[in-house]
PDB file of C-alpha atoms and ligand atoms in Angstrom:
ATOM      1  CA  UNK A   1     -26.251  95.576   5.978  1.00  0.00           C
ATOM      2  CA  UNK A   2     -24.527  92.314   6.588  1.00  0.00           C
ATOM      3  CA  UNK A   3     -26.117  91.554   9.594  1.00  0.00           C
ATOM      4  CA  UNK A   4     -29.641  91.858   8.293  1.00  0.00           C
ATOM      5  CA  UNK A   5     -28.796  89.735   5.526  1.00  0.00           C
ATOM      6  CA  UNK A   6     -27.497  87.444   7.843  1.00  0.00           C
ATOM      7  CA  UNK A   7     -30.776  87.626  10.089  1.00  0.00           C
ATOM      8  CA  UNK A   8     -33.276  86.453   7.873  1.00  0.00           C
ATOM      9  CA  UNK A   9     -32.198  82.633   7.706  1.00  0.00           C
ATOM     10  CA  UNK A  10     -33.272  82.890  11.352  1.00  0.00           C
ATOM     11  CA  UNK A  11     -36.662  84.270  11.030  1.00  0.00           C
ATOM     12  CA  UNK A  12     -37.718  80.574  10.214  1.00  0.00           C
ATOM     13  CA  UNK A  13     -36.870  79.870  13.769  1.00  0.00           C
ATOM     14  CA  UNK A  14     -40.153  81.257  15.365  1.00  0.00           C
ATOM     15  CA  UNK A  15     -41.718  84.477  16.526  1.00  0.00           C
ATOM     16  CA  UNK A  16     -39.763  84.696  19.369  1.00  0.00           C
ATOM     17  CA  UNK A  17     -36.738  86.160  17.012  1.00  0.00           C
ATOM     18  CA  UNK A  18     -38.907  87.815  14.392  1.00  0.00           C
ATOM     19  CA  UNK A  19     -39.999  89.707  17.919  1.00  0.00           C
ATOM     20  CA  UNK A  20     -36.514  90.863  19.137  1.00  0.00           C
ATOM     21  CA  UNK A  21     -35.702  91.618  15.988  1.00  0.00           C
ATOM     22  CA  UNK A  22     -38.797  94.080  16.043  1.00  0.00           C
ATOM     23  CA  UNK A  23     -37.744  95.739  19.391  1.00  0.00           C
ATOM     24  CA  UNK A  24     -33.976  95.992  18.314  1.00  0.00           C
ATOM     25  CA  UNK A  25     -35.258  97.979  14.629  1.00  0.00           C
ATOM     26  CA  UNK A  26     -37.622  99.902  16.993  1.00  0.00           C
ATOM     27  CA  UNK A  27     -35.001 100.728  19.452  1.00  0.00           C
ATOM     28  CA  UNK A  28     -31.287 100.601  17.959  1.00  0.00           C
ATOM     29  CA  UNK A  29     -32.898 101.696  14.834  1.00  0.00           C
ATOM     30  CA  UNK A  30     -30.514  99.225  12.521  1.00  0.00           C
ATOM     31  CA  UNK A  31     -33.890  99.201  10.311  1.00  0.00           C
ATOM     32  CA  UNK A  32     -33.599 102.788   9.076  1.00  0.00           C
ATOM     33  CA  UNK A  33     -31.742 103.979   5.725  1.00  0.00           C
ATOM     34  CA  UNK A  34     -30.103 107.017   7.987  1.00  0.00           C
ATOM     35  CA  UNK A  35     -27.932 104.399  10.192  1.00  0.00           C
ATOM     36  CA  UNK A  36     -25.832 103.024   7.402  1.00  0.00           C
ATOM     37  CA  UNK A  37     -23.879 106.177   6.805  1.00  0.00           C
ATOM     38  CA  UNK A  38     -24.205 106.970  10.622  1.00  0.00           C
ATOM     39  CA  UNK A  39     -26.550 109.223  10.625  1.00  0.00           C
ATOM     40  CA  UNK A  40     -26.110 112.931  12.140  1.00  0.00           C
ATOM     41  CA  UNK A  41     -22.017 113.545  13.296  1.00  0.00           C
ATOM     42  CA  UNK A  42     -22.611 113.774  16.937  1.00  0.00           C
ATOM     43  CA  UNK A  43     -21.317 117.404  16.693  1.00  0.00           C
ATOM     44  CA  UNK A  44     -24.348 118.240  14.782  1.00  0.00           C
ATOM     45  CA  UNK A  45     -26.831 116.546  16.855  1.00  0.00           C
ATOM     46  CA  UNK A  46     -29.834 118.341  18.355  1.00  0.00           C
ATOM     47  CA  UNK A  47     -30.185 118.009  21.817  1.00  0.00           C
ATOM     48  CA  UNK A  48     -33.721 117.368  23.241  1.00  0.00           C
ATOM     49  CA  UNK A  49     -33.648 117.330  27.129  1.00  0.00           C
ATOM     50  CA  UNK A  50     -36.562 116.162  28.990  1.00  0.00           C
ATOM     51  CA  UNK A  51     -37.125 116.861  32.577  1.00  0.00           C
ATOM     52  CA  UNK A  52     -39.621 114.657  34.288  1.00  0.00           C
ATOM     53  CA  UNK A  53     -40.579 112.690  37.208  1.00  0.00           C
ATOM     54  CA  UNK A  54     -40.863 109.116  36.903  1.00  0.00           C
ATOM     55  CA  UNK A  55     -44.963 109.014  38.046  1.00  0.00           C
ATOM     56  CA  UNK A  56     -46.281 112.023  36.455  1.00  0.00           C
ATOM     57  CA  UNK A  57     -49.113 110.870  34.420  1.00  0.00           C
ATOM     58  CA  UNK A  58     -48.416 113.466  31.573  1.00  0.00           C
ATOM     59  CA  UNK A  59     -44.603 112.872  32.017  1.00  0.00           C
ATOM     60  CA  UNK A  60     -45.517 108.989  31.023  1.00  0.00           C
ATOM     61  CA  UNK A  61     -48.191 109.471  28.533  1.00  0.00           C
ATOM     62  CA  UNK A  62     -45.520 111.500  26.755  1.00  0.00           C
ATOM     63  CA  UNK A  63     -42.861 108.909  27.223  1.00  0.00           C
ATOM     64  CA  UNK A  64     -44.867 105.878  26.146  1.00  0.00           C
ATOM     65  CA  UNK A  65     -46.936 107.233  23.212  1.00  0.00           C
ATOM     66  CA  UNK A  66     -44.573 109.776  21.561  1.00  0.00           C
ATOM     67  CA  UNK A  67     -41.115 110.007  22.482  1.00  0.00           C
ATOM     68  CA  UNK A  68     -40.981 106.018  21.111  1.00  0.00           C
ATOM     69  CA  UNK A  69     -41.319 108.036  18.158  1.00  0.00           C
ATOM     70  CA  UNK A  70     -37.913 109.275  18.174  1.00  0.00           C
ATOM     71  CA  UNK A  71     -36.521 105.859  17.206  1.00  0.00           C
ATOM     72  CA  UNK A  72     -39.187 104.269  14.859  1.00  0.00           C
ATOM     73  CA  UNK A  73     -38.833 107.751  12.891  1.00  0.00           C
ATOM     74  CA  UNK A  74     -34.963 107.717  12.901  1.00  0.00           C
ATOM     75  CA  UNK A  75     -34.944 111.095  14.051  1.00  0.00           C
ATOM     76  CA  UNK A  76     -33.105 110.234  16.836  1.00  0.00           C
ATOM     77  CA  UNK A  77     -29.893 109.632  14.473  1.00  0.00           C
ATOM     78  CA  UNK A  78     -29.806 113.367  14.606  1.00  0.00           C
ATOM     79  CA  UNK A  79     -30.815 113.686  18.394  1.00  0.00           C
ATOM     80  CA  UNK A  80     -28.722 114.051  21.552  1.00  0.00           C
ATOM     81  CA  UNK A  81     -31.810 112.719  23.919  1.00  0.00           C
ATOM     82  CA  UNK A  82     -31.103 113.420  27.281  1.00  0.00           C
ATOM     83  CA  UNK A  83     -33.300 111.956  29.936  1.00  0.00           C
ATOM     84  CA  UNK A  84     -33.489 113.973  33.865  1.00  0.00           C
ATOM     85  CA  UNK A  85     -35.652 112.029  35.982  1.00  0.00           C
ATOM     86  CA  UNK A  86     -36.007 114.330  39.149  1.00  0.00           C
ATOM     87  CA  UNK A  87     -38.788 117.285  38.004  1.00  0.00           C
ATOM     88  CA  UNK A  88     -40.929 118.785  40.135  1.00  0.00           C
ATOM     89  CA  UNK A  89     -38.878 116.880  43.391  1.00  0.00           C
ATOM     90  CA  UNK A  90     -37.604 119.103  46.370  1.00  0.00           C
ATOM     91  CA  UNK A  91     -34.156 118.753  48.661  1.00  0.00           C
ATOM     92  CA  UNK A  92     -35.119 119.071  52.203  1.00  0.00           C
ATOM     93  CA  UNK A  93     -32.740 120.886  55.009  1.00  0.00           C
ATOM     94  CA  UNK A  94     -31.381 118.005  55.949  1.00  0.00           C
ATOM     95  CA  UNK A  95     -30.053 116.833  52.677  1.00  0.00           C
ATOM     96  CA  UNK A  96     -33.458 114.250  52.075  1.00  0.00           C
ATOM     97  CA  UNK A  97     -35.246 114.586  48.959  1.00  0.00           C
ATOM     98  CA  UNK A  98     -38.966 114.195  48.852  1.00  0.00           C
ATOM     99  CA  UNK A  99     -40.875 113.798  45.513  1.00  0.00           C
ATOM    100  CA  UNK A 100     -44.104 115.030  44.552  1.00  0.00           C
ATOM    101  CA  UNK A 101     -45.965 111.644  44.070  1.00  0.00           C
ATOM    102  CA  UNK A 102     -44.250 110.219  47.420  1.00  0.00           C
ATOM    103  CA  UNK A 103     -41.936 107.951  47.763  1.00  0.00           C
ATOM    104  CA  UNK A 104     -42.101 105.525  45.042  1.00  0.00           C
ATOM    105  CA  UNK A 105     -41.748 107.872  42.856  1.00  0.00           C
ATOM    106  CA  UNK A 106     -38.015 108.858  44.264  1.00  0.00           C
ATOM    107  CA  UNK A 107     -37.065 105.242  44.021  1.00  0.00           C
ATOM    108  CA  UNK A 108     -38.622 105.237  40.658  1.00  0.00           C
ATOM    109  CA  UNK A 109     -36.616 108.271  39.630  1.00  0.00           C
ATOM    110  CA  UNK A 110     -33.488 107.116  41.098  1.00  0.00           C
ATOM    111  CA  UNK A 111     -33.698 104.144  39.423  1.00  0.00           C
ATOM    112  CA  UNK A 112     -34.272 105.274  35.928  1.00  0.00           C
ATOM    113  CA  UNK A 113     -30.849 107.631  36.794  1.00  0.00           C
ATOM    114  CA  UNK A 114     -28.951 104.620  37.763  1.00  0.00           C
ATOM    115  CA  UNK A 115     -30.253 102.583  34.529  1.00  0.00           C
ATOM    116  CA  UNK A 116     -28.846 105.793  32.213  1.00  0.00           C
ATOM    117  CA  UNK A 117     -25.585 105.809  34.285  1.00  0.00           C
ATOM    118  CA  UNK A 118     -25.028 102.280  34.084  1.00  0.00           C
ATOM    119  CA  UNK A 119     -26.345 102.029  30.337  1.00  0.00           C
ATOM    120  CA  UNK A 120     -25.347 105.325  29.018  1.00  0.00           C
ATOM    121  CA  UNK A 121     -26.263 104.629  25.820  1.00  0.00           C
ATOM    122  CA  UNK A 122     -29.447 105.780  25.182  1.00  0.00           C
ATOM    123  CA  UNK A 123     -30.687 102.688  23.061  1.00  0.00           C
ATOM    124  CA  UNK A 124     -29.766 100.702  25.861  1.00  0.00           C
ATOM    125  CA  UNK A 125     -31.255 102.968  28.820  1.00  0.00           C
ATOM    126  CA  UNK A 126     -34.395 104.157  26.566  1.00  0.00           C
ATOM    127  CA  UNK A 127     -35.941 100.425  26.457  1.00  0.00           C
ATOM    128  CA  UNK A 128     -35.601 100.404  29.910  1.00  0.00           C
ATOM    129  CA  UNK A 129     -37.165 103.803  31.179  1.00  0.00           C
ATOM    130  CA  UNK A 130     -39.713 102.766  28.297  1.00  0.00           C
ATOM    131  CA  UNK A 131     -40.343  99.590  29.897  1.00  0.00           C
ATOM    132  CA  UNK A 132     -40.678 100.966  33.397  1.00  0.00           C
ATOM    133  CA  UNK A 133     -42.787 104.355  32.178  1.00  0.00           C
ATOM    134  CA  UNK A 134     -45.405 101.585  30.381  1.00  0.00           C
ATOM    135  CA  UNK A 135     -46.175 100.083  33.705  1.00  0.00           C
ATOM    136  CA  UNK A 136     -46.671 103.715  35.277  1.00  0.00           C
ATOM    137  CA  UNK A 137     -49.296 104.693  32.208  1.00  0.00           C
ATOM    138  CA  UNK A 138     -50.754 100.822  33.175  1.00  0.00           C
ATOM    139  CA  UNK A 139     -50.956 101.956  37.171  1.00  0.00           C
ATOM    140  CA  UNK A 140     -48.420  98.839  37.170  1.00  0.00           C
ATOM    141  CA  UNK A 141     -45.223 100.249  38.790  1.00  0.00           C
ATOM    142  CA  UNK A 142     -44.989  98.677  41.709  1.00  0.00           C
ATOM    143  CA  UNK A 143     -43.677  95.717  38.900  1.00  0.00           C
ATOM    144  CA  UNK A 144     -41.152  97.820  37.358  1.00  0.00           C
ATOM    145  CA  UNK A 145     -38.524  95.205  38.159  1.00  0.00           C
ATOM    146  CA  UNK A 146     -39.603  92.577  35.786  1.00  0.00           C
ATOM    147  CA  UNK A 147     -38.322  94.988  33.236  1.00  0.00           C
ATOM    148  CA  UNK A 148     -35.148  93.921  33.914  1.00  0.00           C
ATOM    149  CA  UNK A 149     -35.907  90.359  32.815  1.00  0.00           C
ATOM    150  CA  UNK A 150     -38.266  91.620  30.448  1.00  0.00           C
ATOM    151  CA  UNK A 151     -35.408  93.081  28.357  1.00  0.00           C
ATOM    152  CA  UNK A 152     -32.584  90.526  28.962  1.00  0.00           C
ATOM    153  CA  UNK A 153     -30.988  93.525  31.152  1.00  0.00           C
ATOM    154  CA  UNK A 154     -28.595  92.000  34.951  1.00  0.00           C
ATOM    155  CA  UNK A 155     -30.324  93.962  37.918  1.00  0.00           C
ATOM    156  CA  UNK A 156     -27.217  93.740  39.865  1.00  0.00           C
ATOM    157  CA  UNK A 157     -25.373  97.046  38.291  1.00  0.00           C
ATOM    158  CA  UNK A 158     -28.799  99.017  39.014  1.00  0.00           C
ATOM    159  CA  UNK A 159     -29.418  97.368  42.774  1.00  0.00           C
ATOM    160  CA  UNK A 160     -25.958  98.465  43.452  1.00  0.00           C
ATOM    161  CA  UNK A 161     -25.993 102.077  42.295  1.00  0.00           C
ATOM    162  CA  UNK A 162     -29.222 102.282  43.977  1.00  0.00           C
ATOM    163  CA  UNK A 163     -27.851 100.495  47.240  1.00  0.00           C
ATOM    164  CA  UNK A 164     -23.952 102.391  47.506  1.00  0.00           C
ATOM    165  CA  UNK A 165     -25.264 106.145  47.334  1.00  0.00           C
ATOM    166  CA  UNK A 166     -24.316 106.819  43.775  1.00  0.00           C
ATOM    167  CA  UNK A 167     -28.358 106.665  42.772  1.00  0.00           C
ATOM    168  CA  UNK A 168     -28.983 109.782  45.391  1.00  0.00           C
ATOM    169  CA  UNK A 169     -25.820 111.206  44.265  1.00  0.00           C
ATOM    170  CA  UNK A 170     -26.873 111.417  40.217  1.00  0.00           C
ATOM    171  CA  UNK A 171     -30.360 112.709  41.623  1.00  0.00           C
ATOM    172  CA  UNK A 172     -28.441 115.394  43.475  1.00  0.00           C
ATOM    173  CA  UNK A 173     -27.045 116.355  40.426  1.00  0.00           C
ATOM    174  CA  UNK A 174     -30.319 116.071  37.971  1.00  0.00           C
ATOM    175  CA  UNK A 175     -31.831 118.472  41.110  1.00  0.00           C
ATOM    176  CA  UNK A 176     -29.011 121.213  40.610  1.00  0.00           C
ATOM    177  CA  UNK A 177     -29.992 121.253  36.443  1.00  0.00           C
ATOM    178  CA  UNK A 178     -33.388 121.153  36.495  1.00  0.00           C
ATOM    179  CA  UNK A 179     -32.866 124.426  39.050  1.00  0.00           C
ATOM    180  CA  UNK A 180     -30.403 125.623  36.551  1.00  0.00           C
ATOM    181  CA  UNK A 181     -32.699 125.654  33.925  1.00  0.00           C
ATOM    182  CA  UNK A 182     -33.176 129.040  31.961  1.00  0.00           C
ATOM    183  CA  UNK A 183     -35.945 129.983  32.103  1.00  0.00           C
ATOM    184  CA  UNK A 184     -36.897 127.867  34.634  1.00  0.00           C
ATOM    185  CA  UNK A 185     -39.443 125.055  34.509  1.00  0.00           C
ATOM    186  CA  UNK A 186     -42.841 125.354  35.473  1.00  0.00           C
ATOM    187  CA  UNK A 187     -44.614 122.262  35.160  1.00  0.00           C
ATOM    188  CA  UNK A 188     -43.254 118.541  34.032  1.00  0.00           C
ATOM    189  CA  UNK A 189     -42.772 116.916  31.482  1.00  0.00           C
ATOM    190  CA  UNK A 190     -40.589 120.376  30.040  1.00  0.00           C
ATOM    191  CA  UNK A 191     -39.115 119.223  26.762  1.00  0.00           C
ATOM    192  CA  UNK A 192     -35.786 121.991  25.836  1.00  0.00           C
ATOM    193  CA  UNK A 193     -34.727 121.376  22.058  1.00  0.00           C
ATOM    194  CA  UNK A 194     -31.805 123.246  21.056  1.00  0.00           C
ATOM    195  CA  UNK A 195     -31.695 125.169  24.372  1.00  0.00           C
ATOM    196  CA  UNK A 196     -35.239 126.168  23.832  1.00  0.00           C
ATOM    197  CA  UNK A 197     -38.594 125.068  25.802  1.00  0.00           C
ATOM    198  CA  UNK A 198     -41.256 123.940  24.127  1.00  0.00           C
ATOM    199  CA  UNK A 199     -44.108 124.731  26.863  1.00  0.00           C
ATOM    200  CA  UNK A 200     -47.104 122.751  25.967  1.00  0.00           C
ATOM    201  CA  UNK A 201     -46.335 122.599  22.381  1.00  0.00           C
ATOM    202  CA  UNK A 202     -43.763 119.310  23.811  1.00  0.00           C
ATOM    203  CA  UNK A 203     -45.481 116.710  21.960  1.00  0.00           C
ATOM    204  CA  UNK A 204     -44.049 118.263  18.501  1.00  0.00           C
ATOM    205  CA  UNK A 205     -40.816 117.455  19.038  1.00  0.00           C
ATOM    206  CA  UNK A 206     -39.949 115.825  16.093  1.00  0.00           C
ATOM    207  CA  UNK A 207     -40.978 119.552  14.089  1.00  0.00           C
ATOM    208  CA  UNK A 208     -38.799 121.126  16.694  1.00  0.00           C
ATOM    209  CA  UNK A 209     -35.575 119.002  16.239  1.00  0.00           C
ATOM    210  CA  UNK A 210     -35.724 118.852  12.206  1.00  0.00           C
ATOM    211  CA  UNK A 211     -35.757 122.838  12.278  1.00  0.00           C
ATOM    212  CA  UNK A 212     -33.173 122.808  14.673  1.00  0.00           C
ATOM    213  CA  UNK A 213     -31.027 120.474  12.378  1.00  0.00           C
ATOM    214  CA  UNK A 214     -28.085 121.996  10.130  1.00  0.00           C
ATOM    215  CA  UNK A 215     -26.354 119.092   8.798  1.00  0.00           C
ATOM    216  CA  UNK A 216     -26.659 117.417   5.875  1.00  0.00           C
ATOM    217  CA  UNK A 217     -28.062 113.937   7.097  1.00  0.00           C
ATOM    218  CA  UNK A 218     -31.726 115.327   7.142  1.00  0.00           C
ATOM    219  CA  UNK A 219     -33.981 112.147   8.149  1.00  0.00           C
ATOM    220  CA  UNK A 220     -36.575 111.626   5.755  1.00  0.00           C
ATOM    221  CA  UNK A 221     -39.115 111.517   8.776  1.00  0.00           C
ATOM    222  CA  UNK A 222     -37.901 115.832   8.714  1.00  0.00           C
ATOM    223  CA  UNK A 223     -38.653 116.566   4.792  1.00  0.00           C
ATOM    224  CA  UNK A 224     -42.369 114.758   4.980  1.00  0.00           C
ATOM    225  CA  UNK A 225     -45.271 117.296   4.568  1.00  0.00           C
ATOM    226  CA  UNK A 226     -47.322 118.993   7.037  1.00  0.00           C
ATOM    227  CA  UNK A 227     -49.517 116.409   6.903  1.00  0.00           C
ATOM    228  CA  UNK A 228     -46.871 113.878   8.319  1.00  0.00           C
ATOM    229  CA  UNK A 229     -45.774 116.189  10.781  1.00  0.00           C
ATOM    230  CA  UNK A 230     -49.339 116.286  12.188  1.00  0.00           C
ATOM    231  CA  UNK A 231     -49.683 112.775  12.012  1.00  0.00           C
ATOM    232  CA  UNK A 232     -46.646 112.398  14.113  1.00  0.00           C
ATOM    233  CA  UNK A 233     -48.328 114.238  16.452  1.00  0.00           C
ATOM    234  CA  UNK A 234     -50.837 112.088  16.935  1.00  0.00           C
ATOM    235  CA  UNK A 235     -50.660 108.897  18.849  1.00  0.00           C
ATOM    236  CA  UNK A 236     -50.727 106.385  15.459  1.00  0.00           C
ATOM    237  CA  UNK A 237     -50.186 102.657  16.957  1.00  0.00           C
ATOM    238  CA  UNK A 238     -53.999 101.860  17.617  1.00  0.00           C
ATOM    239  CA  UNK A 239     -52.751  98.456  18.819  1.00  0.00           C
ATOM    240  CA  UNK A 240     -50.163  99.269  21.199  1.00  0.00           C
ATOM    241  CA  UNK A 241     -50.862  97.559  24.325  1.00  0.00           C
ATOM    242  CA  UNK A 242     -51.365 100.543  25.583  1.00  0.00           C
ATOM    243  CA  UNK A 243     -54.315 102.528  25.365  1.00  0.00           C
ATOM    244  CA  UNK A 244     -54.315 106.132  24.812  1.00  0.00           C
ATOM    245  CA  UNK A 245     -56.486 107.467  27.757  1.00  0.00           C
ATOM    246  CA  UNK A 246     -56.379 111.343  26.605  1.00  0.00           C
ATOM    247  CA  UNK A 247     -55.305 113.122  24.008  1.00  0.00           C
ATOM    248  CA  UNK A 248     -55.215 116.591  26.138  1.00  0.00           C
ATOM    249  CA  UNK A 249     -51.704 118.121  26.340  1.00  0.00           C
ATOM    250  CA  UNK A 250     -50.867 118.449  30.084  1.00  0.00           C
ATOM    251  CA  UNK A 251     -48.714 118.763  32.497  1.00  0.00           C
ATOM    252  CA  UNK A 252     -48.022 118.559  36.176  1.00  0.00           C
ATOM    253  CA  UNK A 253     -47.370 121.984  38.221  1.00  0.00           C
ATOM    254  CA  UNK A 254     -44.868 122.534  40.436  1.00  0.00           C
TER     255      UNK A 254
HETATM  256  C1  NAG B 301     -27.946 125.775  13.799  1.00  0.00           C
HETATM  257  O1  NAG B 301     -27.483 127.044  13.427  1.00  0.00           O
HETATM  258  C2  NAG B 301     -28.048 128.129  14.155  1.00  0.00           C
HETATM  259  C3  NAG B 301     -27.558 129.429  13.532  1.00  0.00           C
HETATM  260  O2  NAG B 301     -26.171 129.413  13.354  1.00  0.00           O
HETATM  261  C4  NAG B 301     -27.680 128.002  15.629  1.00  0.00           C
HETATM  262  O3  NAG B 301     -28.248 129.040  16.380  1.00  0.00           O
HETATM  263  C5  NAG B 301     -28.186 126.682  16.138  1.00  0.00           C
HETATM  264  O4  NAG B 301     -27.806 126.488  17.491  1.00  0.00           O
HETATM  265  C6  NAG B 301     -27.647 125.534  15.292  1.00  0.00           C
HETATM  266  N1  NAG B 301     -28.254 124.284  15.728  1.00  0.00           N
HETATM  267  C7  NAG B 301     -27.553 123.260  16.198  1.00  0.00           C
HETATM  268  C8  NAG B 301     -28.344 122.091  16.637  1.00  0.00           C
HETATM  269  O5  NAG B 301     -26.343 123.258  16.267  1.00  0.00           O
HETATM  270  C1  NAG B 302     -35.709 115.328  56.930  1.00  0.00           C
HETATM  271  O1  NAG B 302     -36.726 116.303  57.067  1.00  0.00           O
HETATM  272  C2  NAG B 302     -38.027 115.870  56.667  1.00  0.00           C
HETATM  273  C3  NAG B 302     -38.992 117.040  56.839  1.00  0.00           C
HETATM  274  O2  NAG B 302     -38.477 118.191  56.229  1.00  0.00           O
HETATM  275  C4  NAG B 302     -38.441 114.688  57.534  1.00  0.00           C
HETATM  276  O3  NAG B 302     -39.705 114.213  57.134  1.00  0.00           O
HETATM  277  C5  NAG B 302     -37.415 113.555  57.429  1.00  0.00           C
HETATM  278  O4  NAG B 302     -37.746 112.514  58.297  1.00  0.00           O
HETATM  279  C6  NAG B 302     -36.014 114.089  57.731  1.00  0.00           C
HETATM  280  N1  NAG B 302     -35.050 113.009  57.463  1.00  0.00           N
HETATM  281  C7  NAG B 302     -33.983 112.771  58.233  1.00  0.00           C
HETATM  282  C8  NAG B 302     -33.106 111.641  57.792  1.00  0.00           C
HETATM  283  O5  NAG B 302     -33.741 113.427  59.219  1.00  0.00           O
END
């Protein structure tokens, strides 16, 4: 509470504040009611894992137009999120992984596990895979590094995970997980709430987590009506930058 109060003297100073301001309510969530008494006790907390691969068009549809919704909802002050960027990706003989959309998309999901190792805070790795994800839905990845700059965020701990070993390492161990997984995926994105999957029913999420809940910190995003819970469903910022191409639940097989 004191730092908003502190805050709004600055707004005066230009857009350019009003606009981080923005992200950091969107993202850290200091804008909602359910952060000033903490939230969910992280004992409590609902885990939601997702298993994806960083250029699966379904994987960053879901990313960029709904699991955003997480934070502007506040329903992630009751969520363990747990991003696994490796999916549908394969370890070869000789120790080499290949991924299913080539290449780019193993540096891509390397990457986004270096980001949540060296961030592991998921309001400071989320922007980040957000940022990267929104170029994928824009066919822009091969820019994925101005994200860095984009969000303020030093390359360097990233280019060296990436660059020592310990980026192939974490992917080794997102690959023994994801083949863990019981029952075992079939298609990316697979979105496990509470242990469960949700199969193509991923884009309710939100529903998913607020049944799962048992503490006392319900978000008020969980005790809307029906009707909220199928508007969450439904991509609602009409003037996001980006466009909403389909509205068909999908996903990419194995
Ligand atoms: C809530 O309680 C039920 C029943 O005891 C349990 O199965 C479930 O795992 C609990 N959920 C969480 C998120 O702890
Ligand atoms: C590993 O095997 C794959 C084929 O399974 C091959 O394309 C690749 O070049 C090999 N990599 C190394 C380092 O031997």
């Amino acid at each position: 509470m004191e730092s908003h109060r502190r805050l709004i003297p600055f707004l005066s100073l230009g857009n350019h504040l009003l606009i981080l301001l923005i992200i950091s309510c969107l993202f850290v969530n200091h804008c909602s009611g359910s952060s000033i008494n903490g939230g969910g006790s992280e004992k409590e907390k609902v885990t939601l894992e997702l298993y994806y691969e960083s250029l699966c068009p379904y994987c960053s549809n879901l990313i960029v137009n709904y699991l955003y919704k997480l934070f502007d909802s506040g329903v992630i002050a009751i969520t363990q999120l747990k991003l696994v960027p490796y999916g549908n990706a394969k370890i070869r003989a000789n120790g080499t992984i290949t991924c299913q959309h080539g290449q780019y998309e193993c540096l891509l999901n390397t990457v986004e596990a270096c980001a949540i190792d060296v961030w592991p805070d998921v309001n400071e790795h989320f922007p980040f895979i957000y940022c990267v994800e929104s170029l994928v839905y824009q066919g822009k990845y091969t820019q994925w590094e101005t994200c860095f700059e984009k969000l303020g965020l030093d390359p360097n701990p990233v280019a060296n995970c990436y660059n020592t070993g310990r980026g192939k390492e974490l992917e080794l161990g997102y690959a023994a997980v994801t083949n863990d997984l019981k029952p075992p995926h079939r298609y990316v994105p697979w979105v496990v709430v509470d242990g469960q999957p949700l199969y193509d029913d991923y884009r309710n999420f939100i529903s998913y987590i607020c049944k799962a809940y048992n503490g006392t910190s319900v978000p008020s995003a969980c005790s809307e009506s029906s009707i909220g819970v199928i508007l969450a469903s439904l991509p609602y910022r009409t003037n996001n930058r980006v466009k909403v191409i389909s509205q068909n639940v999908g996903h990419n097989i194995m």
